[in-house]
PDB file of C-alpha atoms in Angstrom:
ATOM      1  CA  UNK A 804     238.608 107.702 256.480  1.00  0.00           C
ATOM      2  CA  UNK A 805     238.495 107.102 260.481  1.00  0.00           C
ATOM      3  CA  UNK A 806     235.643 106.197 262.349  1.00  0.00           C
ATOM      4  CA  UNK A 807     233.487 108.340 263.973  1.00  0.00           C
ATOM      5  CA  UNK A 808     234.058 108.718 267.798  1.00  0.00           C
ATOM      6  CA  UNK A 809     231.775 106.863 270.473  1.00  0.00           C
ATOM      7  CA  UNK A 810     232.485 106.162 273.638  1.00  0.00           C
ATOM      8  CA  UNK A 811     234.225 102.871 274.050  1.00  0.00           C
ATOM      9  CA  UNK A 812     231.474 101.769 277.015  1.00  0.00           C
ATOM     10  CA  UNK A 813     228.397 103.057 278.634  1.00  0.00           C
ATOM     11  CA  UNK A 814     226.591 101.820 281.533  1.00  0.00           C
ATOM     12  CA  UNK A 815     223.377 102.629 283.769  1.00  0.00           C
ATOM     13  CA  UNK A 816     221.091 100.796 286.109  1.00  0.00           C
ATOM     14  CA  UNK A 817     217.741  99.654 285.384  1.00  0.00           C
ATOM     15  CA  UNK A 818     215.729 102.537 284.793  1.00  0.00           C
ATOM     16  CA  UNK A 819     218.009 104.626 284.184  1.00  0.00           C
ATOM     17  CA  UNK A 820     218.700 106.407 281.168  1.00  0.00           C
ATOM     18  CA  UNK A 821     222.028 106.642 279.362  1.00  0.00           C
ATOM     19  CA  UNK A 822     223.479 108.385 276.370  1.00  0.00           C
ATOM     20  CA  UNK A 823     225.881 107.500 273.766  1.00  0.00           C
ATOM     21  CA  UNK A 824     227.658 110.287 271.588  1.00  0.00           C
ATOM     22  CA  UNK A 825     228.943 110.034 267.805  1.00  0.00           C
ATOM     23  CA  UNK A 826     231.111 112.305 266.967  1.00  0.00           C
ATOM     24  CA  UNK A 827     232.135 112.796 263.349  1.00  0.00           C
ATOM     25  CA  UNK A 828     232.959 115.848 261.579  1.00  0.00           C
ATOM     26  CA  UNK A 829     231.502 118.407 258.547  1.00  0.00           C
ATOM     27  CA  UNK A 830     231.738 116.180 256.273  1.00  0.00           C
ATOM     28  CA  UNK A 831     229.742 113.428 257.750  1.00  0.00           C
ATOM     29  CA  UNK A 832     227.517 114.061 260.846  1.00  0.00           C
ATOM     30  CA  UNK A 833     227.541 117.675 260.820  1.00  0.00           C
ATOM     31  CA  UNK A 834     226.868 117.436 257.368  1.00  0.00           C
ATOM     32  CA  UNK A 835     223.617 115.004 256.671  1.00  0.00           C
ATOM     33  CA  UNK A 836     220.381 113.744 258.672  1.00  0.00           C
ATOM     34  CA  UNK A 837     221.463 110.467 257.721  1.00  0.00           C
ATOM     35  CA  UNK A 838     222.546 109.511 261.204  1.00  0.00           C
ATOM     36  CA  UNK A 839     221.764 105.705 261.676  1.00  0.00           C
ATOM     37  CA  UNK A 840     221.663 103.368 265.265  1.00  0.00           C
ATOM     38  CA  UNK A 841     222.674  99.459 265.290  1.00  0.00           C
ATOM     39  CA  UNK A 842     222.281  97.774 268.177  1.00  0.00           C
ATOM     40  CA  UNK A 843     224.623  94.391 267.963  1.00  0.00           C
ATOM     41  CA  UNK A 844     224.109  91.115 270.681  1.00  0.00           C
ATOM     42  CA  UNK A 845     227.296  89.030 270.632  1.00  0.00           C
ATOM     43  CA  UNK A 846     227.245  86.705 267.999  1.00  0.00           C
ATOM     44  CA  UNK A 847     224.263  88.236 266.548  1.00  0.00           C
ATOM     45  CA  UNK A 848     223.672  90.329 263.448  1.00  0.00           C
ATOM     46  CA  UNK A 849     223.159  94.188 264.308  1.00  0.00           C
ATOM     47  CA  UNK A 850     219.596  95.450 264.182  1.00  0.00           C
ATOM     48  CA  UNK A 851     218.531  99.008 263.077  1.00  0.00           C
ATOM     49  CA  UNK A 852     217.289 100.814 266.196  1.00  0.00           C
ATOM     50  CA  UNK A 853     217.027 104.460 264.681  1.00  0.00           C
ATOM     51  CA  UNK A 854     217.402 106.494 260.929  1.00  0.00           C
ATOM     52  CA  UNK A 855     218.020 109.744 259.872  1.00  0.00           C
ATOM     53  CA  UNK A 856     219.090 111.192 262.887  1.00  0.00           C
ATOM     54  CA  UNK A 857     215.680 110.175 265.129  1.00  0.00           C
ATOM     55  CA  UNK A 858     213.385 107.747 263.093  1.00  0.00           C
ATOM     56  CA  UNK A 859     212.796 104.434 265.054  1.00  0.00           C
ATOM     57  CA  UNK A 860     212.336 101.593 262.693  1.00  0.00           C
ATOM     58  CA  UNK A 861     208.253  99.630 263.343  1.00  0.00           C
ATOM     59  CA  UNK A 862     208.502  97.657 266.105  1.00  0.00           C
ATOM     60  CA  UNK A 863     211.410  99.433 267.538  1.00  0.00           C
ATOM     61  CA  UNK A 864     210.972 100.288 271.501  1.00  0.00           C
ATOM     62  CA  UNK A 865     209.715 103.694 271.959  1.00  0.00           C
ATOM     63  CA  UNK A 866     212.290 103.848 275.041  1.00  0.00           C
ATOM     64  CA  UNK A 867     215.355 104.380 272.116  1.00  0.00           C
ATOM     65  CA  UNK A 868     215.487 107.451 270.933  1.00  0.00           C
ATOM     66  CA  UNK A 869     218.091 109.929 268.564  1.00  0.00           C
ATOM     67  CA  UNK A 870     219.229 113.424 268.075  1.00  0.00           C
ATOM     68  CA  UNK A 871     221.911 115.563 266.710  1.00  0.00           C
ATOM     69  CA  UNK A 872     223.776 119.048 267.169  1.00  0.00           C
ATOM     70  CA  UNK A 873     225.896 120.209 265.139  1.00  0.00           C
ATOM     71  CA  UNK A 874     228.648 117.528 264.707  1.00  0.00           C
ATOM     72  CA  UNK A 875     227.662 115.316 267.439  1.00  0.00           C
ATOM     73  CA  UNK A 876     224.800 112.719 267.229  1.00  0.00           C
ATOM     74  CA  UNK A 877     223.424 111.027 270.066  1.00  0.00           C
ATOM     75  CA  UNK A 878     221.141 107.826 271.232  1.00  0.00           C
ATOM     76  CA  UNK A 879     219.036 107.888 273.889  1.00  0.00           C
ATOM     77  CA  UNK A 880     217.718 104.608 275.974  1.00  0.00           C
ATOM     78  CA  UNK A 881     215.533 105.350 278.667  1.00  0.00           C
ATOM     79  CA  UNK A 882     214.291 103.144 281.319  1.00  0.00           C
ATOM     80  CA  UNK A 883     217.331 100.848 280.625  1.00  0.00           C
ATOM     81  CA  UNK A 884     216.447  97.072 280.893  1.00  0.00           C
ATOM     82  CA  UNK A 885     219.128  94.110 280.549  1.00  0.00           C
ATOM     83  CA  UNK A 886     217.921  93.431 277.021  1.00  0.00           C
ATOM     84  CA  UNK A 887     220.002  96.807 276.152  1.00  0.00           C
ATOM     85  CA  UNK A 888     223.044  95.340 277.076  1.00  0.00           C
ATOM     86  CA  UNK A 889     224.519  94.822 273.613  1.00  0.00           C
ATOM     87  CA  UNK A 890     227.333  97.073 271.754  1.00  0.00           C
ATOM     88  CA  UNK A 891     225.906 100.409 270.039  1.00  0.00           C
ATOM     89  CA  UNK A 892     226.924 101.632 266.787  1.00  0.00           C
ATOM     90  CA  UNK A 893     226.322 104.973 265.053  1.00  0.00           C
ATOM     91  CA  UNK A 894     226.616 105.307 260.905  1.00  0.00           C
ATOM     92  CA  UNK A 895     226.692 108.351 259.141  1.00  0.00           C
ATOM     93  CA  UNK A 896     226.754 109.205 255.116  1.00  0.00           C
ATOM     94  CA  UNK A 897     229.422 111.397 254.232  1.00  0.00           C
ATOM     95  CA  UNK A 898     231.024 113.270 251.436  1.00  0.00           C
ATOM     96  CA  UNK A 899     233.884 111.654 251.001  1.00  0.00           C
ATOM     97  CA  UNK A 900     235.215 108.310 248.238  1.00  0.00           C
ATOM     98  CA  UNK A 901     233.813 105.952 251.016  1.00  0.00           C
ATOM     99  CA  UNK A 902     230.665 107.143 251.200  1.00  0.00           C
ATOM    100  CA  UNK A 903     229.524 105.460 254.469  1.00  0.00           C
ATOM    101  CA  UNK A 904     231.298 105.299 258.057  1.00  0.00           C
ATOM    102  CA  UNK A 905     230.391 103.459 261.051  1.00  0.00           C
ATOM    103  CA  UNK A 906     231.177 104.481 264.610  1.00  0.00           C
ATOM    104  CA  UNK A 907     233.959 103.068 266.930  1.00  0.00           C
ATOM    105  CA  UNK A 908     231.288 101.124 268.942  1.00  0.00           C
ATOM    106  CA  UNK A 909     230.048 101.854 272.275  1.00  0.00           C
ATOM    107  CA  UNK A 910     229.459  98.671 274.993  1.00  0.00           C
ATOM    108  CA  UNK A 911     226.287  99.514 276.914  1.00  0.00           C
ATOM    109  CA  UNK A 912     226.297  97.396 280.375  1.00  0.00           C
ATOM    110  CA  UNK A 913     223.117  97.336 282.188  1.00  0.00           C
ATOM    111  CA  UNK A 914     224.511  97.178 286.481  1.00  0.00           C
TER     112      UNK A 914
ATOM    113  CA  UNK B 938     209.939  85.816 255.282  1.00  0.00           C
ATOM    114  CA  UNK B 939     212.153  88.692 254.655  1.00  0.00           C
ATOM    115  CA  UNK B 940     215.565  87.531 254.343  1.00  0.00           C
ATOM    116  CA  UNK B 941     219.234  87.866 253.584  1.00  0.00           C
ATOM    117  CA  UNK B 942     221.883  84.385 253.568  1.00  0.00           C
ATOM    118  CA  UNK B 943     225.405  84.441 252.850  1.00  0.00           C
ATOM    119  CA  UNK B 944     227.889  82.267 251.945  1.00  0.00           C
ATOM    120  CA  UNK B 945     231.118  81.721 250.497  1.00  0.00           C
ATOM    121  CA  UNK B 946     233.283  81.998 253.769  1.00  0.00           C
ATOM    122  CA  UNK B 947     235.846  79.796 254.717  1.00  0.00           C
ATOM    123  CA  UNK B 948     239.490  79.680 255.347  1.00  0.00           C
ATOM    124  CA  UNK B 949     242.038  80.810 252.801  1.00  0.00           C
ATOM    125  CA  UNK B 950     245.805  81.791 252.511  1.00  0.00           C
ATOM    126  CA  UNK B 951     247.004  85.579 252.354  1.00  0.00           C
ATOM    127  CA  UNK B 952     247.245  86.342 248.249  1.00  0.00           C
ATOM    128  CA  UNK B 953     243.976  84.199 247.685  1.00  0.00           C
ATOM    129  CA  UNK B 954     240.838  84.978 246.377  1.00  0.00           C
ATOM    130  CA  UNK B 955     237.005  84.154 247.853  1.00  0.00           C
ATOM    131  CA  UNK B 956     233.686  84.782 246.309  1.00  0.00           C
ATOM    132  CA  UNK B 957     231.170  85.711 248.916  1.00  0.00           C
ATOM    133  CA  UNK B 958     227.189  84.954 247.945  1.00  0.00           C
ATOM    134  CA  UNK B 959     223.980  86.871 249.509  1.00  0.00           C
ATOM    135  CA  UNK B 960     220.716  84.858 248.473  1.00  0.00           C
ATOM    136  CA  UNK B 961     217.852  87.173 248.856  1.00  0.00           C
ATOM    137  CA  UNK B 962     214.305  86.176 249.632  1.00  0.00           C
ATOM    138  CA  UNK B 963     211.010  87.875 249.807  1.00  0.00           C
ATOM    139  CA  UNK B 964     212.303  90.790 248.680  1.00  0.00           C
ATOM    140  CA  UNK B 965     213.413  91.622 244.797  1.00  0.00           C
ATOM    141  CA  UNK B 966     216.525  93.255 245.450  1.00  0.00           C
ATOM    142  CA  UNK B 967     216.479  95.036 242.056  1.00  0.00           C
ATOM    143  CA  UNK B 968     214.706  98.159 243.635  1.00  0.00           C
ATOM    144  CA  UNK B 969     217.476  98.399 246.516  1.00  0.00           C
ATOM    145  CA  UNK B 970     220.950  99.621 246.887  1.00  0.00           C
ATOM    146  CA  UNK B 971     222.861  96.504 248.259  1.00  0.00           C
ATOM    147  CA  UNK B 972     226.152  96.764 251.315  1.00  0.00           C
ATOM    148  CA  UNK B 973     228.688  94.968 252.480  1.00  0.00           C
ATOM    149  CA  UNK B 974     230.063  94.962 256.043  1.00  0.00           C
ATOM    150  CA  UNK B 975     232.347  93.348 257.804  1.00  0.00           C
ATOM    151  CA  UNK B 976     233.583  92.817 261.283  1.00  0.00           C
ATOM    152  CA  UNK B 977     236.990  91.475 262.186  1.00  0.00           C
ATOM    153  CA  UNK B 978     236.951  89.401 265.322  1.00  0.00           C
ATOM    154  CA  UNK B 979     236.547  91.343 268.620  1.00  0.00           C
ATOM    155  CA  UNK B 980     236.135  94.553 266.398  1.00  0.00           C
ATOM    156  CA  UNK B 981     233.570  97.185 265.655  1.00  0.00           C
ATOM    157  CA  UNK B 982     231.556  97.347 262.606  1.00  0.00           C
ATOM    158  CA  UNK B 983     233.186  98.409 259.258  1.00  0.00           C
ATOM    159  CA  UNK B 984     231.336  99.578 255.777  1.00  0.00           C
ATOM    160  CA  UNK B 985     233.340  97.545 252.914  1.00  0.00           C
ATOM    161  CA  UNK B 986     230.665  98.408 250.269  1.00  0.00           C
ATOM    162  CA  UNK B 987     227.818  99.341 247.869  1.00  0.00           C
ATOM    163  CA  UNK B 988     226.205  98.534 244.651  1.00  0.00           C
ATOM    164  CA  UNK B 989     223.265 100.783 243.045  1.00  0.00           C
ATOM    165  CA  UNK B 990     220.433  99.342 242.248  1.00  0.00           C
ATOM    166  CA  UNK B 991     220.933  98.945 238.509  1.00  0.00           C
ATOM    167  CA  UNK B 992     224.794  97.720 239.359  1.00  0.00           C
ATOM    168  CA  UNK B 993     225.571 101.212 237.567  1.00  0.00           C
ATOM    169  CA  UNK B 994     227.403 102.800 240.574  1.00  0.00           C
ATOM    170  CA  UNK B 995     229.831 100.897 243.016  1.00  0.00           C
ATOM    171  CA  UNK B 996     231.541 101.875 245.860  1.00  0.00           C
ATOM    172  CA  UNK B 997     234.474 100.680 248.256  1.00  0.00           C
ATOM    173  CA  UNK B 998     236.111 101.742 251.317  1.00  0.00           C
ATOM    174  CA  UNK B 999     239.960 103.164 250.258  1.00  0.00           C
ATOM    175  CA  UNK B1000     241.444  99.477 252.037  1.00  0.00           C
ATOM    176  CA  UNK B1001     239.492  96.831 249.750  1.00  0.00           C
ATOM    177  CA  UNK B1002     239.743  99.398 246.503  1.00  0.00           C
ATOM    178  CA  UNK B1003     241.246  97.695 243.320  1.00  0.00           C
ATOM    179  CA  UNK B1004     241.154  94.518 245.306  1.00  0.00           C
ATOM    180  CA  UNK B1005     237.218  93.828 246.066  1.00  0.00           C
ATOM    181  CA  UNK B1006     234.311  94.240 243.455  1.00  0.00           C
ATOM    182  CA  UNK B1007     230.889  94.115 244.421  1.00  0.00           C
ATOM    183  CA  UNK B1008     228.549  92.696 241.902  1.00  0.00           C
ATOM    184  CA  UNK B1009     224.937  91.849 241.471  1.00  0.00           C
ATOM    185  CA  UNK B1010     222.479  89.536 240.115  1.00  0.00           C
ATOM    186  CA  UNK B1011     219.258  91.134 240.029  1.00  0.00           C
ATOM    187  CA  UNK B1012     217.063  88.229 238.258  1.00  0.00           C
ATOM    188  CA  UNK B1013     218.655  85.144 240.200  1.00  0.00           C
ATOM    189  CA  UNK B1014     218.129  88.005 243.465  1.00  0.00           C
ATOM    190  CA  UNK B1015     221.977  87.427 244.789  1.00  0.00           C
ATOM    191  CA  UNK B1016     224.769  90.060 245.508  1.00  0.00           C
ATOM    192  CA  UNK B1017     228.131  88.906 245.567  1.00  0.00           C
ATOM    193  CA  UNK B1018     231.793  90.241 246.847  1.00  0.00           C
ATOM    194  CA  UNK B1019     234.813  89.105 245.032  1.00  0.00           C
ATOM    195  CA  UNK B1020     238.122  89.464 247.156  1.00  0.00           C
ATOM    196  CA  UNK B1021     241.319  89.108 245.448  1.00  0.00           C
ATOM    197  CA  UNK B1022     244.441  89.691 246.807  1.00  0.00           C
ATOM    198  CA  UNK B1023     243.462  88.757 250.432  1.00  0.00           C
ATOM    199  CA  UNK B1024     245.157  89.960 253.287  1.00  0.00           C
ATOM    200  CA  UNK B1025     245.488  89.031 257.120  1.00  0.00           C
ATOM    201  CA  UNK B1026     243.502  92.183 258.097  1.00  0.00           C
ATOM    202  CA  UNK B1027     240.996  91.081 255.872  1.00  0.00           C
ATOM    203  CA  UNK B1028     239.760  88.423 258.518  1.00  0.00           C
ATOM    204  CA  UNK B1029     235.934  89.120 259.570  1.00  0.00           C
ATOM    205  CA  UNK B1030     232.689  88.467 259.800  1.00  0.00           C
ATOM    206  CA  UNK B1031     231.105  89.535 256.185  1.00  0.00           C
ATOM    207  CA  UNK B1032     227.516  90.990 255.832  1.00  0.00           C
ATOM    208  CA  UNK B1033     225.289  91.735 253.381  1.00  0.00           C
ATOM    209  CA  UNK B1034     222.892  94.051 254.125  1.00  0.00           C
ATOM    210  CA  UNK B1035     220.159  96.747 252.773  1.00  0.00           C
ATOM    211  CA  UNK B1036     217.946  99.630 253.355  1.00  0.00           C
ATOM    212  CA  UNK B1037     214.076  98.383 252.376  1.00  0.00           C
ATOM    213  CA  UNK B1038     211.902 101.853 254.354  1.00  0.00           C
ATOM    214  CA  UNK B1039     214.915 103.762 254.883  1.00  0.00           C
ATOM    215  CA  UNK B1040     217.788 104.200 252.001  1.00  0.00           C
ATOM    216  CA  UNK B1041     220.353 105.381 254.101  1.00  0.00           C
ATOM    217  CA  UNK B1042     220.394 102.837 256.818  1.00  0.00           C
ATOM    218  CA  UNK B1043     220.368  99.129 256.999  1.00  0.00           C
ATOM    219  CA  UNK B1044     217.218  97.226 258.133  1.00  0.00           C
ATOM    220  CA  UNK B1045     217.831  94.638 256.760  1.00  0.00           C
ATOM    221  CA  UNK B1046     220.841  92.185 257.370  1.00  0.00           C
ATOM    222  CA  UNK B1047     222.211  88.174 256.878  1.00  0.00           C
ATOM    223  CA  UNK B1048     223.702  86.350 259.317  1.00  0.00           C
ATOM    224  CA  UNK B1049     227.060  86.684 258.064  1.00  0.00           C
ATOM    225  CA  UNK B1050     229.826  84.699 256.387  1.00  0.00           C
ATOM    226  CA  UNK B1051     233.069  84.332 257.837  1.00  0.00           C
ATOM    227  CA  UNK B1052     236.320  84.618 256.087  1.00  0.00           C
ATOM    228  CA  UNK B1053     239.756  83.679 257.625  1.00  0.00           C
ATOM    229  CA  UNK B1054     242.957  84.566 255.714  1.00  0.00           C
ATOM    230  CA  UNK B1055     246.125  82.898 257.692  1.00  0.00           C
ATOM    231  CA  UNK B1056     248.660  80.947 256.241  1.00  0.00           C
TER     232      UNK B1056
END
């Protein structure tokens, strides 16, 4: 089962607002809401940032947000702040034997 | 406090076997499905597997099948991951992590156990 597509790095100025793509296929993104966000600090566990597609977990930052058309989900972060600077991951359920997949990873660098 | 802690890692020899522990607290992981993930070093995140609440239904990703079971404890509150049959690419950080508000997705994770297979 390969891992859904993301951009290897991402990067914006403070302020600014960036996106990050995850692109799977029918049988996982295009498939199910159950689109999920980790945000990862080296070293550090990852942290749930966004579920099913554009949930934000409490205490969550109202500046992440998520969407999704057709096979492609995407995170937003608006008014980017060095504390983003961490690597991204999407997660999607799908319909195959592994039921889960994570994303390639996307490196977020705040200029 | 909410938490997850793993052990069990340590260094072992390719062919070996390691039994990796997740000791939950403040929760009672008998209402939750229960994951595994694991993170070689310098590498992105990748979903290993997951064990139904009852331990009914498990799940693997195709590399760790017939090699890896997942297993639970509900009333001592632990999940476990036996590798057998280890391999080199098997080297990562291990996680055990669940979904308490939202099934699908994990909001709650350890701090990882790491497991080194080198000869």
């Amino acid at each position: 089962q390969s891992a859904l597509t993301q951009p290897a790095s991402v990067s914006g100025s403070p302020g600014q607002s960036i996106t990050i793509s995850c692109t799977g296929t029918s049988s996982d993104v295009g498939a199910y809401n159950y689109v999920s966000w980790y945000q990862q600090h080296p070293g550090k566990a990852p942290k749930l940032i966004i579920y099913e597609v554009s949930n934000r977990p409490s205490g969550v930052s109202d500046r992440f947000s998520g969407s999704k058309s057709g096979h492609t989900a995407s995170l937003i972060i608006s008014g980017l702040q060095a504390e983003d600077e961490a690597d991204y991951y999407c997660k999607s359920y799908t319909n195959r034997s592994t039921p889960y997949v994570f994303g390639t990873g996307t490196k977020v660098t705040v200029l | 406090e909410v938490q997850l802690v793993e052990s069990g890692g340590g260094l072992v020899q390719p062919g070996g076997s390691l039994r990796l522990s997740c000791a939950a607290s403040g929760i009672t992981i008998s209402r939750f499905w229960m994951t595994w993930v694991r993170q070689a070093p310098g590498k992105g995140l990748e979903w290993v597997a997951i064990v139904k609440p009852d331990g009914s239904v498990k799940q693997y990703v195709d590399s760790v099948k017939g090699r890896f079971t997942i297993s639970r404890d509900n009333p001592k509150n632990f999940l476990y991951l036996q590798m057998n049959s280890l391999r080199v690419e098997d080297t990562a950080v291990y996680y055990c992590a669940s979904g308490l508000a939202a099934p699908y997705a994990l909001d709650l994770w350890g701090q990882g156990t790491k497991v080194t297979v080198s000869s």
